[in-house]
Amino acid sequence: MKPALPTIRRWHCLALALASASACFSAHAADAEIERVRATTTRLINLLVEQGLVTRARADALLKELDSPAPGAPGATAQAQGAGAPAAVAAGTAVRVPYVPEFVRKEIKDELRSELVAQATREGWAGPGVVPVWVRGLRWEGDLRGRVQADNFDAANAPAISITETNRTRALTLANSTVDRQRLRVRARLGMTVTADENWGGNVRLTTGNGTDPLSSNQTLGSYGNRFTATFDRAFVRYRNGSSFNVVAGRFGNPWFGTDLVWANDLGFDGVAAQWTPAVGNWGRAFVTAAAMPVQEVELASADKWLYGIQAGMEWPGRGLVSGRVGLAYYHYAKMLGKTNAAGSSLNDFTAPAFAQKGNSYFNISSDPARPLLALASDYRLVNLTGSIDILTIGQKHLVLTADVVRNVGFRQSDVSARVGSTVTPETAGYLLRASLGDADIDALHKWQVFFSYKRVERDAVLDAFTDSDLRGGGTDVKGYSLGASYGLGKNTAATLRWLSGDAISGAPLSLDTLHLDLLLRF
């Protein structure tokens, strides 16, 4: 849209242009002076067209008049010098008009330019450093991570069944439990946050990985140069009301306060989550998070698998040296329990999980012994308590102590034992203890952090599909530790070295030591 100038100035400029275009100069004026004025007037008329003050058709007419011989000049037509011409011109008397000096023309141009720039800046459609309004609502972020990973299995390990592959192929499939493995892996993520206004926004994110593993975005190198698979792991709409109420719908990150005891770090969630964070006087801020999340949609709507959760807690800021947070949560899985098929039927096949790691109690629901299909033998109703304390120490370094405990109150020994076909003892508790010392964020050169954690997760304490995927290759029925350090190599660039060692608690022997060497770049 062309900007409009004030009316008085518009007509002032137009009058000057017309006067310059129609003026007749003294018969004794020098030809050089006439040509100079003619060129200046032509530029001025073109400038007025560019600013929208004169139409192109009117400008062409003015330029045509400007190029025509002046009345009384050599070459003028008889009609131009006829009865309609002023007597002074017919008599050859010179007609003098005021000459527009160069400094006046320059002042007009400068005023036009200044007013245009001022209006463009006010309206946000041009000007130095100004971008369109819709672009200002976009924010890009992402990270690149390269990893060297070495898995060292104990030679005394027992064979381990791969639940996911067994259910996919309908044939008993073993996972690797004895052969050491070294891999180079990479993860790339690129996200865009959209802010429509103070209330509405959203986010989409692309990541490497695949569509069959919900816990990891890692891409293993060494596939004959095949291209990486890119998938969307974030796609949600957000609504905010002030600073204390927030709702997201779609596919989003973990809305709960916790650790990887219950939820793997890279796990995404589908559904709707709402959070209320009211201020509590001078104590700090409370938080309540509630969510309804579909786990698996099936053709029979009444049989869809869902996760419902609610968490309440309190966080207090550091008014000195100590800050912290504590949260109590209840997670309820609905319709996750397996159901045995009747003879010759496959009606209940959908009750088997589409993805699993290892550790939970499973039983075969297939009506055909030659085509096994493994499903969960227990319900999962989790009570989870998490707390963290951040202590500011010497040199502005943070000592962070974290504790996380969980219990599955949905386990019923008699029902589980009946499904499995043998006595299954309750193993339904888990905990994690973690300590770290150093900088809170490793986002600059020479920043550092060291950390140590110990974890014990019994067989049916949590759903093995969604818990940590790193310690002993992921899943439950595991105890072990993780220790390591991170160091800043530059702005938003860090290296992390981590050693993990895990063993089985009560199941078949399965021990695994893992080394991770990561290089992470964030932007």
GROMACS .gro file of N, CA and C in nm, residues 159-306:
model
  444
  159PRO      N    1   1.993  -6.555   2.746
  159PRO     CA    2   1.921  -6.503   2.629
  159PRO      C    3   1.806  -6.413   2.673
  160ALA      N    4   1.778  -6.311   2.596
  160ALA     CA    5   1.672  -6.216   2.628
  160ALA      C    6   1.575  -6.206   2.510
  161ILE      N    7   1.447  -6.208   2.539
  161ILE     CA    8   1.344  -6.201   2.435
  161ILE      C    9   1.317  -6.054   2.399
  162SER      N   10   1.307  -6.027   2.272
  162SER     CA   11   1.266  -5.896   2.224
  162SER      C   12   1.114  -5.895   2.211
  163ILE      N   13   1.047  -5.826   2.301
  163ILE     CA   14   0.901  -5.824   2.301
  163ILE      C   15   0.848  -5.761   2.172
  164THR      N   16   0.904  -5.648   2.134
  164THR     CA   17   0.855  -5.576   2.017
  164THR      C   18   0.870  -5.659   1.890
  165GLU      N   19   0.988  -5.717   1.868
  165GLU     CA   20   1.011  -5.795   1.747
  165GLU      C   21   0.931  -5.925   1.746
  166THR      N   22   0.914  -5.986   1.863
  166THR     CA   23   0.832  -6.107   1.870
  166THR      C   24   0.688  -6.077   1.829
  167ASN      N   25   0.633  -5.967   1.878
  167ASN     CA   26   0.496  -5.932   1.842
  167ASN      C   27   0.484  -5.888   1.697
  168ARG      N   28   0.589  -5.828   1.642
  168ARG     CA   29   0.584  -5.784   1.503
  168ARG      C   30   0.592  -5.901   1.408
  169THR      N   31   0.681  -5.996   1.434
  169THR     CA   32   0.702  -6.108   1.343
  169THR      C   33   0.616  -6.229   1.376
  170ARG      N   34   0.556  -6.230   1.495
  170ARG     CA   35   0.478  -6.344   1.545
  170ARG      C   36   0.562  -6.472   1.549
  171ALA      N   37   0.690  -6.450   1.583
  171ALA     CA   38   0.783  -6.561   1.603
  171ALA      C   39   0.877  -6.521   1.716
  172LEU      N   40   0.913  -6.616   1.803
  172LEU     CA   41   1.000  -6.585   1.916
  172LEU      C   42   1.133  -6.530   1.866
  173THR      N   43   1.163  -6.405   1.906
  173THR     CA   44   1.283  -6.336   1.858
  173THR      C   45   1.367  -6.293   1.977
  174LEU      N   46   1.497  -6.321   1.971
  174LEU     CA   47   1.588  -6.287   2.080
  174LEU      C   48   1.657  -6.154   2.052
  175ALA      N   49   1.679  -6.078   2.157
  175ALA     CA   50   1.757  -5.955   2.147
  175ALA      C   51   1.903  -5.986   2.177
  176ASN      N   52   1.992  -5.900   2.134
  176ASN     CA   53   2.134  -5.919   2.161
  176ASN      C   54   2.160  -5.902   2.311
  177SER      N   55   2.223  -6.001   2.372
  177SER     CA   56   2.255  -5.994   2.515
  177SER      C   57   2.397  -6.037   2.546
  178THR      N   58   2.474  -6.072   2.442
  178THR     CA   59   2.609  -6.125   2.468
  178THR      C   60   2.718  -6.064   2.378
  179VAL      N   61   2.684  -6.005   2.265
  179VAL     CA   62   2.784  -5.958   2.169
  179VAL      C   63   2.806  -5.808   2.188
  180ASP      N   64   2.931  -5.771   2.219
  180ASP     CA   65   2.964  -5.629   2.236
  180ASP      C   66   2.939  -5.553   2.106
  181ARG      N   67   2.910  -5.425   2.123
  181ARG     CA   68   2.872  -5.345   2.007
  181ARG      C   69   2.928  -5.205   2.021
  182GLN      N   70   2.982  -5.151   1.910
  182GLN     CA   71   3.031  -5.012   1.905
  182GLN      C   72   2.959  -4.940   1.791
  183ARG      N   73   2.911  -4.820   1.822
  183ARG     CA   74   2.833  -4.747   1.722
  183ARG      C   75   2.869  -4.598   1.721
  184LEU      N   76   2.856  -4.538   1.603
  184LEU     CA   77   2.857  -4.393   1.589
  184LEU      C   78   2.713  -4.351   1.562
  185ARG      N   79   2.666  -4.253   1.638
  185ARG     CA   80   2.525  -4.214   1.627
  185ARG      C   81   2.515  -4.061   1.618
  186VAL      N   82   2.406  -4.015   1.560
  186VAL     CA   83   2.384  -3.871   1.548
  186VAL      C   84   2.237  -3.842   1.574
  187ARG      N   85   2.213  -3.725   1.631
  187ARG     CA   86   2.076  -3.678   1.651
  187ARG      C   87   2.068  -3.533   1.605
  188ALA      N   88   1.966  -3.501   1.527
  188ALA     CA   89   1.944  -3.364   1.480
  188ALA      C   90   1.798  -3.327   1.505
  189ARG      N   91   1.778  -3.208   1.563
  189ARG     CA   92   1.642  -3.161   1.590
  189ARG      C   93   1.630  -3.014   1.549
  190LEU      N   94   1.521  -2.981   1.485
  190LEU     CA   95   1.495  -2.844   1.443
  190LEU      C   96   1.350  -2.810   1.471
  191GLY      N   97   1.329  -2.710   1.557
  191GLY     CA   98   1.194  -2.674   1.596
  191GLY      C   99   1.163  -2.529   1.569
  192MET      N  100   1.035  -2.499   1.551
  192MET     CA  101   0.988  -2.362   1.529
  192MET      C  102   0.873  -2.334   1.624
  193THR      N  103   0.889  -2.230   1.705
  193THR     CA  104   0.783  -2.185   1.795
  193THR      C  105   0.712  -2.067   1.732
  194VAL      N  106   0.579  -2.074   1.730
  194VAL     CA  107   0.497  -1.971   1.669
  194VAL      C  108   0.420  -1.898   1.779
  195THR      N  109   0.427  -1.765   1.779
  195THR     CA  110   0.351  -1.684   1.873
  195THR      C  111   0.254  -1.598   1.793
  196ALA      N  112   0.124  -1.629   1.802
  196ALA     CA  113   0.024  -1.553   1.729
  196ALA      C  114  -0.012  -1.424   1.802
  197ASP      N  115  -0.033  -1.434   1.932
  197ASP     CA  116  -0.059  -1.317   2.016
  197ASP      C  117  -0.025  -1.354   2.158
  198GLU      N  118  -0.070  -1.275   2.256
  198GLU     CA  119  -0.033  -1.299   2.394
  198GLU      C  120  -0.095  -1.426   2.450
  199ASN      N  121  -0.195  -1.482   2.382
  199ASN     CA  122  -0.262  -1.602   2.431
  199ASN      C  123  -0.230  -1.727   2.349
  200TRP      N  124  -0.221  -1.714   2.219
  200TRP     CA  125  -0.214  -1.832   2.132
  200TRP      C  126  -0.076  -1.847   2.069
  201GLY      N  127  -0.036  -1.972   2.057
  201GLY     CA  128   0.092  -2.005   1.994
  201GLY      C  129   0.097  -2.153   1.963
  202GLY      N  130   0.215  -2.199   1.924
  202GLY     CA  131   0.229  -2.341   1.892
  202GLY      C  132   0.373  -2.375   1.863
  203ASN      N  133   0.398  -2.500   1.827
  203ASN     CA  134   0.533  -2.547   1.803
  203ASN      C  135   0.529  -2.668   1.711
  204VAL      N  136   0.625  -2.676   1.621
  204VAL     CA  137   0.649  -2.797   1.542
  204VAL      C  138   0.798  -2.825   1.546
  205ARG      N  139   0.835  -2.952   1.543
  205ARG     CA  140   0.977  -2.988   1.546
  205ARG      C  141   1.002  -3.113   1.463
  206LEU      N  142   1.107  -3.106   1.383
  206LEU     CA  143   1.156  -3.220   1.307
  206LEU      C  144   1.274  -3.282   1.378
  207THR      N  145   1.285  -3.414   1.370
  207THR     CA  146   1.396  -3.482   1.435
  207THR      C  147   1.435  -3.607   1.357
  208THR      N  148   1.558  -3.650   1.374
  208THR     CA  149   1.601  -3.779   1.320
  208THR      C  150   1.539  -3.890   1.405
  209GLY      N  151   1.560  -4.012   1.363
  209GLY     CA  152   1.505  -4.126   1.435
  209GLY      C  153   1.420  -4.210   1.341
  210ASN      N  154   1.318  -4.275   1.397
  210ASN     CA  155   1.229  -4.356   1.314
  210ASN      C  156   1.091  -4.360   1.377
  211GLY      N  157   0.997  -4.420   1.307
  211GLY     CA  158   0.859  -4.423   1.354
  211GLY      C  159   0.825  -4.540   1.441
  212THR      N  160   0.925  -4.622   1.480
  212THR     CA  161   0.896  -4.740   1.561
  212THR      C  162   0.952  -4.733   1.702
  213ASP      N  163   1.043  -4.640   1.728
  213ASP     CA  164   1.101  -4.625   1.862
  213ASP      C  165   1.064  -4.488   1.918
  214PRO      N  166   0.972  -4.481   2.015
  214PRO     CA  167   0.930  -4.351   2.068
  214PRO      C  168   1.028  -4.290   2.167
  215LEU      N  169   1.134  -4.363   2.205
  215LEU     CA  170   1.221  -4.318   2.312
  215LEU      C  171   1.350  -4.254   2.264
  216SER      N  172   1.386  -4.271   2.140
  216SER     CA  173   1.516  -4.225   2.094
  216SER      C  174   1.506  -4.158   1.958
  217SER      N  175   1.580  -4.046   1.943
  217SER     CA  176   1.593  -3.979   1.814
  217SER      C  177   1.729  -4.005   1.750
  218ASN      N  178   1.804  -4.098   1.805
  218ASN     CA  179   1.937  -4.129   1.753
  218ASN      C  180   1.929  -4.200   1.618
  219GLN      N  181   2.022  -4.165   1.531
  219GLN     CA  182   2.036  -4.230   1.402
  219GLN      C  183   2.174  -4.297   1.398
  220THR      N  184   2.177  -4.429   1.387
  220THR     CA  185   2.303  -4.501   1.383
  220THR      C  186   2.366  -4.488   1.245
  221LEU      N  187   2.494  -4.453   1.243
  221LEU     CA  188   2.566  -4.436   1.116
  221LEU      C  189   2.614  -4.571   1.065
  222GLY      N  190   2.630  -4.578   0.933
  222GLY     CA  191   2.677  -4.701   0.872
  222GLY      C  192   2.565  -4.778   0.808
  223SER      N  193   2.491  -4.714   0.718
  223SER     CA  194   2.379  -4.780   0.651
  223SER      C  195   2.393  -4.764   0.499
  224TYR      N  196   2.516  -4.786   0.450
  224TYR     CA  197   2.546  -4.776   0.307
  224TYR      C  198   2.507  -4.641   0.248
  225GLY      N  199   2.523  -4.536   0.330
  225GLY     CA  200   2.498  -4.401   0.281
  225GLY      C  201   2.352  -4.366   0.264
  226ASN      N  202   2.261  -4.449   0.311
  226ASN     CA  203   2.119  -4.416   0.299
  226ASN      C  204   2.087  -4.288   0.375
  227ARG      N  205   1.991  -4.212   0.328
  227ARG     CA  206   1.952  -4.087   0.392
  227ARG      C  207   1.884  -4.112   0.526
  228PHE      N  208   1.895  -4.015   0.614
  228PHE     CA  209   1.831  -4.025   0.744
  228PHE      C  210   1.680  -4.008   0.730
  229THR      N  211   1.609  -4.071   0.819
  229THR     CA  212   1.465  -4.051   0.828
  229THR      C  213   1.437  -3.931   0.919
  230ALA      N  214   1.348  -3.843   0.875
  230ALA     CA  215   1.308  -3.727   0.955
  230ALA      C  216   1.160  -3.740   0.989
  231THR      N  217   1.127  -3.719   1.115
  231THR     CA  218   0.989  -3.729   1.160
  231THR      C  219   0.954  -3.608   1.246
  232PHE      N  220   0.825  -3.582   1.260
  232PHE     CA  221   0.778  -3.478   1.351
  232PHE      C  222   0.759  -3.539   1.490
  233ASP      N  223   0.829  -3.485   1.589
  233ASP     CA  224   0.805  -3.531   1.726
  233ASP      C  225   0.740  -3.424   1.812
  234ARG      N  226   0.712  -3.306   1.753
  234ARG     CA  227   0.637  -3.202   1.821
  234ARG      C  228   0.542  -3.138   1.720
  235ALA      N  229   0.418  -3.122   1.759
  235ALA     CA  230   0.319  -3.053   1.677
  235ALA      C  231   0.201  -3.022   1.769
  236PHE      N  232   0.203  -2.903   1.827
  236PHE     CA  233   0.098  -2.872   1.924
  236PHE      C  234   0.058  -2.726   1.917
  237VAL      N  235  -0.062  -2.699   1.966
  237VAL     CA  236  -0.114  -2.564   1.982
  237VAL      C  237  -0.116  -2.533   2.131
  238ARG      N  238  -0.077  -2.410   2.166
  238ARG     CA  239  -0.071  -2.370   2.307
  238ARG      C  240  -0.162  -2.250   2.332
  239TYR      N  241  -0.230  -2.253   2.448
  239TYR     CA  242  -0.308  -2.139   2.493
  239TYR      C  243  -0.259  -2.097   2.631
  240ARG      N  244  -0.230  -1.968   2.646
  240ARG     CA  245  -0.185  -1.913   2.774
  240ARG      C  246  -0.286  -1.807   2.819
  241ASN      N  247  -0.310  -1.806   2.949
  241ASN     CA  248  -0.390  -1.700   3.009
  241ASN      C  249  -0.310  -1.642   3.124
  242GLY      N  250  -0.244  -1.531   3.097
  242GLY     CA  251  -0.155  -1.473   3.197
  242GLY      C  252  -0.034  -1.561   3.217
  243SER      N  253   0.022  -1.554   3.336
  243SER     CA  254   0.144  -1.631   3.366
  243SER      C  255   0.115  -1.757   3.447
  244SER      N  256  -0.012  -1.786   3.474
  244SER     CA  257  -0.042  -1.896   3.564
  244SER      C  258  -0.126  -2.008   3.503
  245PHE      N  259  -0.170  -1.993   3.378
  245PHE     CA  260  -0.252  -2.100   3.318
  245PHE      C  261  -0.204  -2.128   3.178
  246ASN      N  262  -0.191  -2.256   3.145
  246ASN     CA  263  -0.131  -2.296   3.019
  246ASN      C  264  -0.194  -2.428   2.975
  247VAL      N  265  -0.234  -2.437   2.847
  247VAL     CA  266  -0.291  -2.561   2.791
  247VAL      C  267  -0.221  -2.591   2.660
  248VAL      N  268  -0.185  -2.717   2.640
  248VAL     CA  269  -0.127  -2.761   2.512
  248VAL      C  270  -0.209  -2.878   2.460
  249ALA      N  271  -0.222  -2.885   2.327
  249ALA     CA  272  -0.296  -2.993   2.263
  249ALA      C  273  -0.223  -3.034   2.136
  250GLY      N  274  -0.202  -3.164   2.120
  250GLY     CA  275  -0.130  -3.216   2.004
  250GLY      C  276  -0.025  -3.315   2.051
  251ARG      N  277   0.097  -3.301   1.997
  251ARG     CA  278   0.210  -3.383   2.042
  251ARG      C  279   0.314  -3.289   2.101
  252PHE      N  280   0.348  -3.311   2.228
  252PHE     CA  281   0.431  -3.217   2.302
  252PHE      C  282   0.530  -3.292   2.390
  253GLY      N  283   0.618  -3.217   2.455
  253GLY     CA  284   0.717  -3.276   2.544
  253GLY      C  285   0.657  -3.313   2.678
  254ASN      N  286   0.741  -3.366   2.766
  254ASN     CA  287   0.696  -3.414   2.896
  254ASN      C  288   0.643  -3.297   2.980
  255PRO      N  289   0.514  -3.299   3.020
  255PRO     CA  290   0.461  -3.189   3.101
  255PRO      C  291   0.484  -3.208   3.251
  256TRP      N  292   0.537  -3.324   3.291
  256TRP     CA  293   0.549  -3.357   3.432
  256TRP      C  294   0.687  -3.319   3.487
  257PHE      N  295   0.691  -3.286   3.614
  257PHE     CA  296   0.819  -3.270   3.684
  257PHE      C  297   0.862  -3.408   3.729
  258GLY      N  298   0.982  -3.451   3.689
  258GLY     CA  299   1.029  -3.584   3.725
  258GLY      C  300   1.165  -3.613   3.667
  259THR      N  301   1.201  -3.741   3.667
  259THR     CA  302   1.329  -3.788   3.615
  259THR      C  303   1.303  -3.899   3.515
  260ASP      N  304   1.410  -3.964   3.468
  260ASP     CA  305   1.391  -4.075   3.375
  260ASP      C  306   1.355  -4.205   3.446
  261LEU      N  307   1.325  -4.199   3.576
  261LEU     CA  308   1.275  -4.317   3.646
  261LEU      C  309   1.143  -4.364   3.586
  262VAL      N  310   1.054  -4.272   3.554
  262VAL     CA  311   0.923  -4.306   3.499
  262VAL      C  312   0.918  -4.275   3.349
  263TRP      N  313   0.976  -4.161   3.308
  263TRP     CA  314   0.965  -4.118   3.168
  263TRP      C  315   1.104  -4.099   3.107
  264ALA      N  316   1.126  -4.161   2.991
  264ALA     CA  317   1.251  -4.143   2.918
  264ALA      C  318   1.267  -3.997   2.876
  265ASN      N  319   1.390  -3.950   2.868
  265ASN     CA  320   1.417  -3.808   2.842
  265ASN      C  321   1.362  -3.759   2.708
  266ASP      N  322   1.365  -3.841   2.604
  266ASP     CA  323   1.323  -3.798   2.471
  266ASP      C  324   1.179  -3.838   2.438
  267LEU      N  325   1.105  -3.886   2.535
  267LEU     CA  326   0.968  -3.932   2.510
  267LEU      C  327   0.876  -3.813   2.482
  268GLY      N  328   0.791  -3.826   2.380
  268GLY     CA  329   0.688  -3.728   2.351
  268GLY      C  330   0.552  -3.782   2.391
  269PHE      N  331   0.456  -3.691   2.412
  269PHE     CA  332   0.323  -3.729   2.457
  269PHE      C  333   0.219  -3.674   2.361
  270ASP      N  334   0.115  -3.754   2.333
  270ASP     CA  335   0.001  -3.711   2.253
  270ASP      C  336  -0.116  -3.678   2.346
  271GLY      N  337  -0.198  -3.581   2.307
  271GLY     CA  338  -0.317  -3.554   2.384
  271GLY      C  339  -0.330  -3.410   2.426
  272VAL      N  340  -0.383  -3.388   2.546
  272VAL     CA  341  -0.408  -3.255   2.600
  272VAL      C  342  -0.354  -3.249   2.742
  273ALA      N  343  -0.283  -3.141   2.775
  273ALA     CA  344  -0.231  -3.121   2.910
  273ALA      C  345  -0.257  -2.977   2.951
  274ALA      N  346  -0.298  -2.958   3.075
  274ALA     CA  347  -0.325  -2.824   3.128
  274ALA      C  348  -0.245  -2.807   3.257
  275GLN      N  349  -0.191  -2.687   3.275
  275GLN     CA  350  -0.112  -2.659   3.396
  275GLN      C  351  -0.155  -2.525   3.456
  276TRP      N  352  -0.171  -2.527   3.587
  276TRP     CA  353  -0.206  -2.407   3.664
  276TRP      C  354  -0.094  -2.384   3.763
  277THR      N  355  -0.038  -2.264   3.764
  277THR     CA  356   0.076  -2.233   3.851
  277THR      C  357   0.049  -2.105   3.930
  278PRO      N  358  -0.037  -2.111   4.030
  278PRO     CA  359  -0.068  -1.991   4.108
  278PRO      C  360   0.045  -1.957   4.206
  279ALA      N  361   0.063  -1.828   4.230
  279ALA     CA  362   0.159  -1.784   4.332
  279ALA      C  363   0.101  -1.813   4.470
  280VAL      N  364   0.188  -1.850   4.564
  280VAL     CA  365   0.146  -1.881   4.700
  280VAL      C  366   0.218  -1.785   4.794
  281GLY      N  367   0.164  -1.666   4.805
  281GLY     CA  368   0.222  -1.566   4.894
  281GLY      C  369   0.369  -1.545   4.866
  282ASN      N  370   0.446  -1.542   4.974
  282ASN     CA  371   0.591  -1.524   4.964
  282ASN      C  372   0.665  -1.657   4.960
  283TRP      N  373   0.589  -1.766   4.962
  283TRP     CA  374   0.653  -1.898   4.965
  283TRP      C  375   0.711  -1.938   4.830
  284GLY      N  376   0.641  -1.902   4.725
  284GLY     CA  377   0.684  -1.944   4.592
  284GLY      C  378   0.565  -1.962   4.502
  285ARG      N  379   0.560  -2.072   4.431
  285ARG     CA  380   0.453  -2.096   4.334
  285ARG      C  381   0.413  -2.243   4.339
  286ALA      N  382   0.284  -2.268   4.345
  286ALA     CA  383   0.233  -2.404   4.337
  286ALA      C  384   0.213  -2.442   4.190
  287PHE      N  385   0.198  -2.571   4.163
  287PHE     CA  386   0.167  -2.613   4.027
  287PHE      C  387   0.078  -2.737   4.031
  288VAL      N  388  -0.017  -2.738   3.939
  288VAL     CA  389  -0.106  -2.852   3.919
  288VAL      C  390  -0.111  -2.882   3.770
  289THR      N  391  -0.076  -3.004   3.733
  289THR     CA  392  -0.074  -3.045   3.592
  289THR      C  393  -0.166  -3.165   3.575
  290ALA      N  394  -0.258  -3.154   3.482
  290ALA     CA  395  -0.350  -3.264   3.452
  290ALA      C  396  -0.346  -3.292   3.302
  291ALA      N  397  -0.356  -3.420   3.265
  291ALA     CA  398  -0.343  -3.455   3.123
  291ALA      C  399  -0.424  -3.579   3.091
  292ALA      N  400  -0.471  -3.585   2.967
  292ALA     CA  401  -0.535  -3.703   2.910
  292ALA      C  402  -0.464  -3.732   2.780
  293MET      N  403  -0.405  -3.854   2.769
  293MET     CA  404  -0.316  -3.884   2.657
  293MET      C  405  -0.348  -4.020   2.596
  294PRO      N  406  -0.386  -4.025   2.469
  294PRO     CA  407  -0.405  -4.155   2.405
  294PRO      C  408  -0.272  -4.225   2.382
  295VAL      N  409  -0.264  -4.350   2.421
  295VAL     CA  410  -0.143  -4.429   2.400
  295VAL      C  411  -0.151  -4.508   2.270
  296GLN      N  412  -0.268  -4.564   2.245
  296GLN     CA  413  -0.288  -4.640   2.120
  296GLN      C  414  -0.435  -4.632   2.081
  297GLU      N  415  -0.461  -4.583   1.960
  297GLU     CA  416  -0.597  -4.578   1.909
  297GLU      C  417  -0.622  -4.704   1.828
  298VAL      N  418  -0.733  -4.770   1.856
  298VAL     CA  419  -0.769  -4.892   1.784
  298VAL      C  420  -0.903  -4.871   1.716
  299GLU      N  421  -0.935  -4.960   1.624
  299GLU     CA  422  -1.056  -4.943   1.545
  299GLU      C  423  -1.181  -4.945   1.632
  300LEU      N  424  -1.181  -5.028   1.735
  300LEU     CA  425  -1.293  -5.030   1.829
  300LEU      C  426  -1.272  -4.918   1.930
  301ALA      N  427  -1.351  -4.813   1.920
  301ALA     CA  428  -1.328  -4.692   1.999
  301ALA      C  429  -1.329  -4.720   2.148
  302SER      N  430  -1.411  -4.812   2.194
  302SER     CA  431  -1.421  -4.839   2.338
  302SER      C  432  -1.297  -4.909   2.392
  303ALA      N  433  -1.208  -4.954   2.302
  303ALA     CA  434  -1.089  -5.028   2.345
  303ALA      C  435  -0.962  -4.946   2.335
  304ASP      N  436  -0.972  -4.816   2.308
  304ASP     CA  437  -0.852  -4.733   2.299
  304ASP      C  438  -0.775  -4.734   2.430
  305LYS      N  439  -0.640  -4.729   2.418
  305LYS     CA  440  -0.553  -4.728   2.537
  305LYS      C  441  -0.519  -4.584   2.571
  306TRP      N  442  -0.530  -4.550   2.699
  306TRP     CA  443  -0.510  -4.411   2.742
  306TRP      C  444  -0.421  -4.405   2.864
   0.00000   0.00000   0.00000
